[in-house]
mmCIF file of C-alpha atoms in Angstrom:
data_model
loop_
_atom_site.group_PDB
_atom_site.id
_atom_site.type_symbol
_atom_site.label_atom_id
_atom_site.label_comp_id
_atom_site.label_asym_id
_atom_site.label_seq_id
_atom_site.Cartn_x
_atom_site.Cartn_y
_atom_site.Cartn_z
ATOM 1 C CA UNK F 1054 130.993 -104.174 112.146
ATOM 2 C CA UNK F 1055 134.612 -105.252 112.424
ATOM 3 C CA UNK F 1056 135.294 -102.636 115.112
ATOM 4 C CA UNK F 1057 132.234 -103.723 117.091
ATOM 5 C CA UNK F 1058 133.192 -107.381 116.847
ATOM 6 C CA UNK F 1059 136.734 -106.705 118.038
ATOM 7 C CA UNK F 1060 135.389 -104.528 120.855
ATOM 8 C CA UNK F 1061 133.250 -107.466 122.006
ATOM 9 C CA UNK F 1062 136.346 -109.663 122.085
ATOM 10 C CA UNK F 1063 138.297 -107.112 124.128
ATOM 11 C CA UNK F 1064 135.384 -106.671 126.546
ATOM 12 C CA UNK F 1065 135.078 -110.424 127.136
ATOM 13 C CA UNK F 1066 138.834 -110.692 127.653
ATOM 14 C CA UNK F 1067 138.749 -107.838 130.178
ATOM 15 C CA UNK F 1068 135.969 -109.524 132.153
ATOM 16 C CA UNK F 1069 137.521 -112.975 131.949
ATOM 17 C CA UNK F 1070 141.271 -112.948 131.201
ATOM 18 C CA UNK F 1071 141.357 -116.749 131.014
ATOM 19 C CA UNK F 1072 138.717 -116.897 128.261
ATOM 20 C CA UNK F 1073 139.935 -118.192 124.922
ATOM 21 C CA UNK F 1074 138.923 -115.617 122.315
ATOM 22 C CA UNK F 1075 139.349 -116.431 118.642
ATOM 23 C CA UNK F 1076 138.836 -113.637 116.077
ATOM 24 C CA UNK F 1077 139.384 -114.396 112.396
ATOM 25 C CA UNK F 1078 138.086 -113.363 108.991
ATOM 26 C CA UNK F 1079 136.361 -115.987 106.884
ATOM 27 C CA UNK F 1080 139.038 -115.613 104.217
ATOM 28 C CA UNK F 1081 141.808 -116.291 106.753
ATOM 29 C CA UNK F 1082 139.858 -119.260 108.107
ATOM 30 C CA UNK F 1083 139.498 -120.649 104.573
ATOM 31 C CA UNK F 1084 143.236 -120.286 103.960
ATOM 32 C CA UNK F 1085 143.907 -121.982 107.297
ATOM 33 C CA UNK F 1086 141.584 -124.822 106.269
ATOM 34 C CA UNK F 1087 143.284 -125.257 102.879
ATOM 35 C CA UNK F 1088 146.698 -125.350 104.550
ATOM 36 C CA UNK F 1089 145.500 -127.962 107.035
ATOM 37 C CA UNK F 1090 144.472 -130.187 104.128
ATOM 38 C CA UNK F 1091 147.845 -129.810 102.447
ATOM 39 C CA UNK F 1092 149.795 -130.485 105.646
ATOM 40 C CA UNK F 1093 147.485 -133.191 107.046
ATOM 41 C CA UNK F 1094 146.834 -131.122 110.178
ATOM 42 C CA UNK F 1095 143.045 -131.273 110.177
ATOM 43 C CA UNK F 1096 142.859 -132.216 113.854
ATOM 44 C CA UNK F 1097 144.902 -129.167 114.834
ATOM 45 C CA UNK F 1098 142.648 -126.984 112.676
ATOM 46 C CA UNK F 1099 139.511 -128.278 114.383
ATOM 47 C CA UNK F 1100 141.000 -127.967 117.864
ATOM 48 C CA UNK F 1101 142.051 -124.378 117.225
ATOM 49 C CA UNK F 1102 138.471 -123.258 116.617
ATOM 50 C CA UNK F 1103 136.398 -125.756 118.588
ATOM 51 C CA UNK F 1104 138.247 -125.059 121.829
ATOM 52 C CA UNK F 1105 137.241 -121.361 121.748
ATOM 53 C CA UNK F 1106 135.080 -119.815 124.436
ATOM 54 C CA UNK F 1107 134.150 -117.029 122.025
ATOM 55 C CA UNK F 1108 134.512 -117.488 118.270
ATOM 56 C CA UNK F 1109 134.248 -114.283 116.221
ATOM 57 C CA UNK F 1110 134.170 -114.700 112.448
ATOM 58 C CA UNK F 1111 134.159 -111.626 110.226
ATOM 59 C CA UNK F 1112 132.572 -111.579 106.742
ATOM 60 C CA UNK F 1113 130.907 -114.978 106.873
ATOM 61 C CA UNK F 1114 129.537 -114.336 103.364
ATOM 62 C CA UNK F 1115 133.029 -115.119 102.044
ATOM 63 C CA UNK F 1116 132.297 -118.819 102.638
ATOM 64 C CA UNK F 1117 129.564 -118.817 99.984
ATOM 65 C CA UNK F 1118 129.994 -121.496 97.298
ATOM 66 C CA UNK F 1119 132.875 -123.132 99.218
ATOM 67 C CA UNK F 1120 131.458 -126.517 100.181
ATOM 68 C CA UNK F 1121 134.500 -127.905 102.021
ATOM 69 C CA UNK F 1122 134.898 -125.131 104.560
ATOM 70 C CA UNK F 1123 131.114 -124.869 104.984
ATOM 71 C CA UNK F 1124 131.006 -128.554 105.938
ATOM 72 C CA UNK F 1125 133.835 -128.053 108.416
ATOM 73 C CA UNK F 1126 132.289 -124.940 109.909
ATOM 74 C CA UNK F 1127 128.916 -126.669 110.241
ATOM 75 C CA UNK F 1128 130.448 -129.194 112.632
ATOM 76 C CA UNK F 1129 132.475 -126.501 114.422
ATOM 77 C CA UNK F 1130 129.292 -124.480 114.941
ATOM 78 C CA UNK F 1131 127.457 -127.489 116.366
ATOM 79 C CA UNK F 1132 130.346 -128.369 118.697
ATOM 80 C CA UNK F 1133 130.521 -124.857 120.140
ATOM 81 C CA UNK F 1134 126.758 -124.477 120.385
ATOM 82 C CA UNK F 1135 126.397 -127.786 122.238
ATOM 83 C CA UNK F 1136 129.138 -126.652 124.635
ATOM 84 C CA UNK F 1137 127.202 -123.392 125.239
ATOM 85 C CA UNK F 1138 129.998 -121.258 123.814
ATOM 86 C CA UNK F 1139 129.500 -117.879 122.157
ATOM 87 C CA UNK F 1140 129.616 -117.471 118.369
ATOM 88 C CA UNK F 1141 129.479 -114.053 116.694
ATOM 89 C CA UNK F 1142 129.369 -113.609 112.915
ATOM 90 C CA UNK F 1143 129.293 -110.579 110.619
ATOM 91 C CA UNK F 1144 128.080 -110.330 107.052
ATOM 92 C CA UNK F 1145 127.584 -107.585 104.489
ATOM 93 C CA UNK F 1146 123.992 -108.656 103.817
ATOM 94 C CA UNK F 1147 121.111 -110.578 105.461
ATOM 95 C CA UNK F 1148 121.904 -114.276 105.819
ATOM 96 C CA UNK F 1149 118.964 -115.428 103.713
ATOM 97 C CA UNK F 1150 120.261 -113.330 100.811
ATOM 98 C CA UNK F 1151 123.713 -114.885 100.685
ATOM 99 C CA UNK F 1152 123.631 -117.120 97.630
ATOM 100 C CA UNK F 1153 125.781 -120.223 97.918
ATOM 101 C CA UNK F 1154 125.473 -120.543 101.709
ATOM 102 C CA UNK F 1155 124.043 -123.915 102.736
ATOM 103 C CA UNK F 1156 120.496 -123.861 104.081
ATOM 104 C CA UNK F 1157 121.497 -125.787 107.215
ATOM 105 C CA UNK F 1158 124.051 -123.096 108.072
ATOM 106 C CA UNK F 1159 121.580 -120.286 107.440
ATOM 107 C CA UNK F 1160 119.057 -122.099 109.655
ATOM 108 C CA UNK F 1161 121.537 -122.332 112.528
ATOM 109 C CA UNK F 1162 122.726 -118.764 112.150
ATOM 110 C CA UNK F 1163 119.149 -117.493 112.285
ATOM 111 C CA UNK F 1164 118.631 -119.146 115.674
ATOM 112 C CA UNK F 1165 120.701 -116.341 117.188
ATOM 113 C CA UNK F 1166 120.162 -112.610 117.481
ATOM 114 C CA UNK F 1167 120.484 -110.757 114.171
ATOM 115 C CA UNK F 1168 121.214 -107.037 114.267
ATOM 116 C CA UNK F 1169 121.450 -104.633 111.353
ATOM 117 C CA UNK F 1170 124.105 -101.904 111.609
ATOM 118 C CA UNK F 1171 122.903 -98.598 110.204
ATOM 119 C CA UNK F 1172 124.774 -95.350 109.613
ATOM 120 C CA UNK F 1173 125.558 -93.652 112.953
ATOM 121 C CA UNK F 1174 123.205 -90.835 113.963
ATOM 122 C CA UNK F 1175 124.414 -87.385 115.043
ATOM 123 C CA UNK F 1176 124.804 -88.323 118.710
ATOM 124 C CA UNK F 1177 126.824 -91.398 117.832
ATOM 125 C CA UNK F 1178 129.033 -89.419 115.467
ATOM 126 C CA UNK F 1179 129.732 -86.903 118.234
ATOM 127 C CA UNK F 1180 130.566 -89.705 120.651
ATOM 128 C CA UNK F 1181 132.979 -91.218 118.101
ATOM 129 C CA UNK F 1182 134.707 -87.867 117.565
ATOM 130 C CA UNK F 1183 135.090 -87.244 121.301
ATOM 131 C CA UNK F 1184 136.483 -90.724 121.785
ATOM 132 C CA UNK F 1185 138.924 -90.330 118.899
ATOM 133 C CA UNK F 1186 140.445 -87.180 120.352
ATOM 134 C CA UNK F 1187 140.553 -88.466 123.938
ATOM 135 C CA UNK F 1188 144.260 -89.286 123.781
ATOM 136 C CA UNK F 1189 145.175 -86.416 121.485
ATOM 137 C CA UNK F 1190 147.393 -83.615 122.760
ATOM 138 C CA UNK F 1191 145.202 -81.169 120.814
ATOM 139 C CA UNK F 1192 141.628 -80.812 122.027
ATOM 140 C CA UNK F 1193 139.106 -79.434 119.565
ATOM 141 C CA UNK F 1194 136.300 -77.181 120.723
ATOM 142 C CA UNK F 1195 132.833 -78.746 120.757
ATOM 143 C CA UNK F 1196 131.721 -76.327 118.037
ATOM 144 C CA UNK F 1197 134.326 -77.870 115.716
ATOM 145 C CA UNK F 1198 133.273 -81.414 116.575
ATOM 146 C CA UNK F 1199 129.655 -80.424 115.997
ATOM 147 C CA UNK F 1200 130.538 -79.028 112.571
ATOM 148 C CA UNK F 1201 132.239 -82.291 111.607
ATOM 149 C CA UNK F 1202 129.404 -84.463 112.953
ATOM 150 C CA UNK F 1203 126.749 -82.406 111.178
ATOM 151 C CA UNK F 1204 128.477 -82.399 107.806
ATOM 152 C CA UNK F 1205 130.069 -85.841 107.570
ATOM 153 C CA UNK F 1206 127.663 -88.736 107.903
ATOM 154 C CA UNK F 1207 128.428 -91.149 105.059
ATOM 155 C CA UNK F 1208 130.648 -93.506 107.072
ATOM 156 C CA UNK F 1209 132.883 -93.741 110.122
ATOM 157 C CA UNK F 1210 136.114 -93.803 108.094
ATOM 158 C CA UNK F 1211 135.341 -90.374 106.624
ATOM 159 C CA UNK F 1212 134.579 -89.152 110.133
ATOM 160 C CA UNK F 1213 137.892 -90.451 111.449
ATOM 161 C CA UNK F 1214 139.769 -88.919 108.532
ATOM 162 C CA UNK F 1215 138.149 -85.543 109.164
ATOM 163 C CA UNK F 1216 139.159 -85.363 112.810
ATOM 164 C CA UNK F 1217 142.700 -86.495 111.986
ATOM 165 C CA UNK F 1218 142.943 -83.670 109.435
ATOM 166 C CA UNK F 1219 141.528 -81.160 111.917
ATOM 167 C CA UNK F 1220 143.842 -82.213 114.754
ATOM 168 C CA UNK F 1221 146.862 -82.257 112.424
ATOM 169 C CA UNK F 1222 146.109 -78.743 111.184
ATOM 170 C CA UNK F 1223 145.526 -77.453 114.715
ATOM 171 C CA UNK F 1224 148.818 -78.912 115.956
ATOM 172 C CA UNK F 1225 150.873 -77.505 113.074
ATOM 173 C CA UNK F 1226 149.185 -74.130 112.629
ATOM 174 C CA UNK F 1227 150.119 -71.061 114.614
ATOM 175 C CA UNK F 1228 146.558 -69.744 114.659
ATOM 176 C CA UNK F 1229 143.384 -70.954 116.422
ATOM 177 C CA UNK F 1230 141.210 -73.361 114.453
ATOM 178 C CA UNK F 1231 137.797 -71.861 113.703
ATOM 179 C CA UNK F 1232 134.785 -73.304 111.920
ATOM 180 C CA UNK F 1233 135.565 -71.229 108.810
ATOM 181 C CA UNK F 1234 139.155 -72.469 108.724
ATOM 182 C CA UNK F 1235 137.990 -76.045 109.356
ATOM 183 C CA UNK F 1236 135.569 -75.737 106.439
ATOM 184 C CA UNK F 1237 138.529 -74.914 104.201
ATOM 185 C CA UNK F 1238 140.683 -77.720 105.670
ATOM 186 C CA UNK F 1239 137.932 -80.267 104.989
ATOM 187 C CA UNK F 1240 136.830 -78.756 101.671
ATOM 188 C CA UNK F 1241 137.490 -81.882 99.577
ATOM 189 C CA UNK F 1242 135.832 -84.190 102.109
ATOM 190 C CA UNK F 1243 132.782 -81.940 102.389
ATOM 191 C CA UNK F 1244 132.410 -81.881 98.596
ATOM 192 C CA UNK F 1245 132.491 -85.680 98.538
ATOM 193 C CA UNK F 1246 129.783 -85.816 101.195
ATOM 194 C CA UNK F 1247 127.437 -83.628 99.140
ATOM 195 C CA UNK F 1248 127.972 -85.547 95.919
ATOM 196 C CA UNK F 1249 125.400 -88.264 95.139
ATOM 197 C CA UNK F 1250 126.836 -91.762 94.961
ATOM 198 C CA UNK F 1251 127.180 -93.382 91.598
ATOM 199 C CA UNK F 1252 124.881 -96.286 90.820
ATOM 200 C CA UNK F 1253 125.958 -99.609 89.354
ATOM 201 C CA UNK F 1254 123.744 -98.859 86.362
ATOM 202 C CA UNK F 1255 125.505 -95.534 85.661
ATOM 203 C CA UNK F 1256 128.916 -97.185 85.755
ATOM 204 C CA UNK F 1257 127.792 -100.054 83.526
ATOM 205 C CA UNK F 1258 126.318 -97.622 80.980
ATOM 206 C CA UNK F 1259 129.389 -95.376 80.757
ATOM 207 C CA UNK F 1260 131.739 -98.364 80.409
ATOM 208 C CA UNK F 1261 129.475 -99.981 77.786
ATOM 209 C CA UNK F 1262 129.245 -96.721 75.810
ATOM 210 C CA UNK F 1263 133.008 -96.200 75.970
ATOM 211 C CA UNK F 1264 133.631 -99.670 74.542
ATOM 212 C CA UNK F 1265 130.745 -99.563 72.052
ATOM 213 C CA UNK F 1266 128.840 -102.360 73.797
ATOM 214 C CA UNK F 1267 125.190 -102.886 74.703
ATOM 215 C CA UNK F 1268 124.065 -102.660 78.324
ATOM 216 C CA UNK F 1269 122.973 -106.287 78.076
ATOM 217 C CA UNK F 1270 126.628 -107.251 77.517
ATOM 218 C CA UNK F 1271 127.365 -106.248 81.119
ATOM 219 C CA UNK F 1272 125.215 -109.103 82.412
ATOM 220 C CA UNK F 1273 125.469 -111.605 79.556
ATOM 221 C CA UNK F 1274 127.051 -115.039 79.824
ATOM 222 C CA UNK F 1275 129.280 -114.350 76.830
ATOM 223 C CA UNK F 1276 132.999 -114.211 77.550
ATOM 224 C CA UNK F 1277 134.886 -112.988 74.454
ATOM 225 C CA UNK F 1278 137.711 -110.592 75.330
ATOM 226 C CA UNK F 1279 135.974 -107.561 73.804
ATOM 227 C CA UNK F 1280 133.158 -108.048 76.333
ATOM 228 C CA UNK F 1281 134.936 -109.695 79.271
ATOM 229 C CA UNK F 1282 137.498 -106.912 79.779
ATOM 230 C CA UNK F 1283 135.011 -103.985 79.815
ATOM 231 C CA UNK F 1284 132.783 -106.008 82.136
ATOM 232 C CA UNK F 1285 135.713 -106.545 84.514
ATOM 233 C CA UNK F 1286 136.487 -102.831 84.399
ATOM 234 C CA UNK F 1287 132.861 -102.021 85.242
ATOM 235 C CA UNK F 1288 132.932 -104.435 88.207
ATOM 236 C CA UNK F 1289 136.208 -102.919 89.386
ATOM 237 C CA UNK F 1290 134.825 -99.377 89.191
ATOM 238 C CA UNK F 1291 131.646 -100.398 91.029
ATOM 239 C CA UNK F 1292 133.864 -101.716 93.827
ATOM 240 C CA UNK F 1293 136.115 -98.637 93.931
ATOM 241 C CA UNK F 1294 133.627 -95.822 93.320
ATOM 242 C CA UNK F 1295 130.620 -97.043 95.326
ATOM 243 C CA UNK F 1296 129.949 -98.437 98.783
ATOM 244 C CA UNK F 1297 128.379 -101.541 97.258
ATOM 245 C CA UNK F 1298 129.354 -104.907 98.669
ATOM 246 C CA UNK F 1299 130.856 -107.645 96.527
ATOM 247 C CA UNK F 1300 127.570 -109.544 96.620
ATOM 248 C CA UNK F 1301 125.549 -106.492 95.581
ATOM 249 C CA UNK F 1302 127.933 -105.922 92.660
ATOM 250 C CA UNK F 1303 127.754 -109.597 91.709
ATOM 251 C CA UNK F 1304 123.961 -109.396 91.673
ATOM 252 C CA UNK F 1305 124.030 -106.283 89.461
ATOM 253 C CA UNK F 1306 126.119 -108.174 86.889
ATOM 254 C CA UNK F 1307 124.291 -111.499 87.348
ATOM 255 C CA UNK F 1308 127.617 -113.069 88.306
ATOM 256 C CA UNK F 1309 129.076 -114.806 91.360
ATOM 257 C CA UNK F 1310 130.963 -113.213 94.233
ATOM 258 C CA UNK F 1311 134.108 -115.039 93.084
ATOM 259 C CA UNK F 1312 133.796 -113.561 89.591
ATOM 260 C CA UNK F 1313 133.762 -110.021 90.988
ATOM 261 C CA UNK F 1314 136.771 -110.736 93.207
ATOM 262 C CA UNK F 1315 138.654 -112.127 90.194
ATOM 263 C CA UNK F 1316 137.698 -109.105 88.071
ATOM 264 C CA UNK F 1317 138.900 -106.632 90.701
ATOM 265 C CA UNK F 1318 142.204 -108.456 91.142
ATOM 266 C CA UNK F 1319 142.708 -108.670 87.386
ATOM 267 C CA UNK F 1320 142.090 -104.972 86.742
ATOM 268 C CA UNK F 1321 144.130 -103.913 89.776
ATOM 269 C CA UNK F 1322 147.070 -105.838 88.342
ATOM 270 C CA UNK F 1323 146.621 -104.485 84.827
ATOM 271 C CA UNK F 1324 146.448 -100.871 85.987
ATOM 272 C CA UNK F 1325 149.972 -101.306 87.365
ATOM 273 C CA UNK F 1326 151.374 -102.831 84.177
ATOM 274 C CA UNK F 1327 149.237 -101.649 81.251
ATOM 275 C CA UNK F 1328 149.344 -97.903 80.540
ATOM 276 C CA UNK F 1329 146.613 -98.170 77.914
ATOM 277 C CA UNK F 1330 144.184 -99.790 80.371
ATOM 278 C CA UNK F 1331 145.023 -97.148 82.978
ATOM 279 C CA UNK F 1332 144.361 -94.305 80.504
ATOM 280 C CA UNK F 1333 141.086 -95.911 79.445
ATOM 281 C CA UNK F 1334 139.928 -96.258 83.049
ATOM 282 C CA UNK F 1335 140.961 -92.681 83.856
ATOM 283 C CA UNK F 1336 138.860 -91.475 80.910
ATOM 284 C CA UNK F 1337 135.837 -93.484 82.062
ATOM 285 C CA UNK F 1338 136.209 -92.179 85.614
ATOM 286 C CA UNK F 1339 136.221 -88.610 84.293
ATOM 287 C CA UNK F 1340 133.086 -89.317 82.250
ATOM 288 C CA UNK F 1341 131.466 -90.457 85.494
ATOM 289 C CA UNK F 1342 132.234 -87.052 86.988
ATOM 290 C CA UNK F 1343 134.953 -88.318 89.275
ATOM 291 C CA UNK F 1344 138.654 -87.591 89.551
ATOM 292 C CA UNK F 1345 141.068 -90.452 88.709
ATOM 293 C CA UNK F 1346 142.985 -89.536 91.863
ATOM 294 C CA UNK F 1347 140.013 -90.934 93.814
ATOM 295 C CA UNK F 1348 140.904 -94.470 92.726
ATOM 296 C CA UNK F 1349 142.255 -95.652 96.062
ATOM 297 C CA UNK F 1350 142.940 -99.263 95.217
ATOM 298 C CA UNK F 1351 143.047 -101.878 97.966
ATOM 299 C CA UNK F 1352 142.304 -105.548 98.388
ATOM 300 C CA UNK F 1353 139.080 -106.353 96.523
ATOM 301 C CA UNK F 1354 137.888 -108.724 99.266
#
């Protein structure tokens, strides 16, 4: 969705170089808003966004439960709409399922066109692969692209990683790249594609069992350390080992989006400084049938 949104901005700019395009994530907009309060530059903040010809805001769900920025954005939305400007928003779930988003905002957002982005079909995957190798000095045969498109369909990032691996191998190897060789090059990726995704429930159960807790403790309101820490670990693993969004994870734990973000940040920090926590998490990951090396940790937002 981010790539599509940015592509829209580039297309508008190409058609009208004088157009004022503003692309920003909701988190960055919130930080900008907070800074404007601290520096008494509210007018500059409003002008920056309300003077846009096209305003593109990524991950609008991040504004949930943040009343101040929602109030500000409500007036920004109205100003741009009344001026017949274009507003494009993305979210990781349907607008009416974002808890903590004001009804008046949801109502205005639903006045526009809402489009769901599904996994790309085979033809789209082929088009992506051909586009990705357009500027490459190494051109892969269509049979190789077809093999990649047929076997990797979980997400675009995996697709991009596969063609980078294939092109890198082809450029460094002294022998022609065949489908059989490509299958070996992409062996780990292909195994990941065939493996069923873990569910939130599976992760919660393994973490609860490892800590000697009940499943109900994963969603309880109790916050003693012997429950809070395992629950944070379970949230963290749901974020790292599944494709679930922050809001889907929050719902599975009967918690808020902010609680999941805090849990992920907390555990990410402790993994770097607490060897015991890291060993415990590695053990849980192995019990889930995954390799600890798969824990690619990035920003939880």
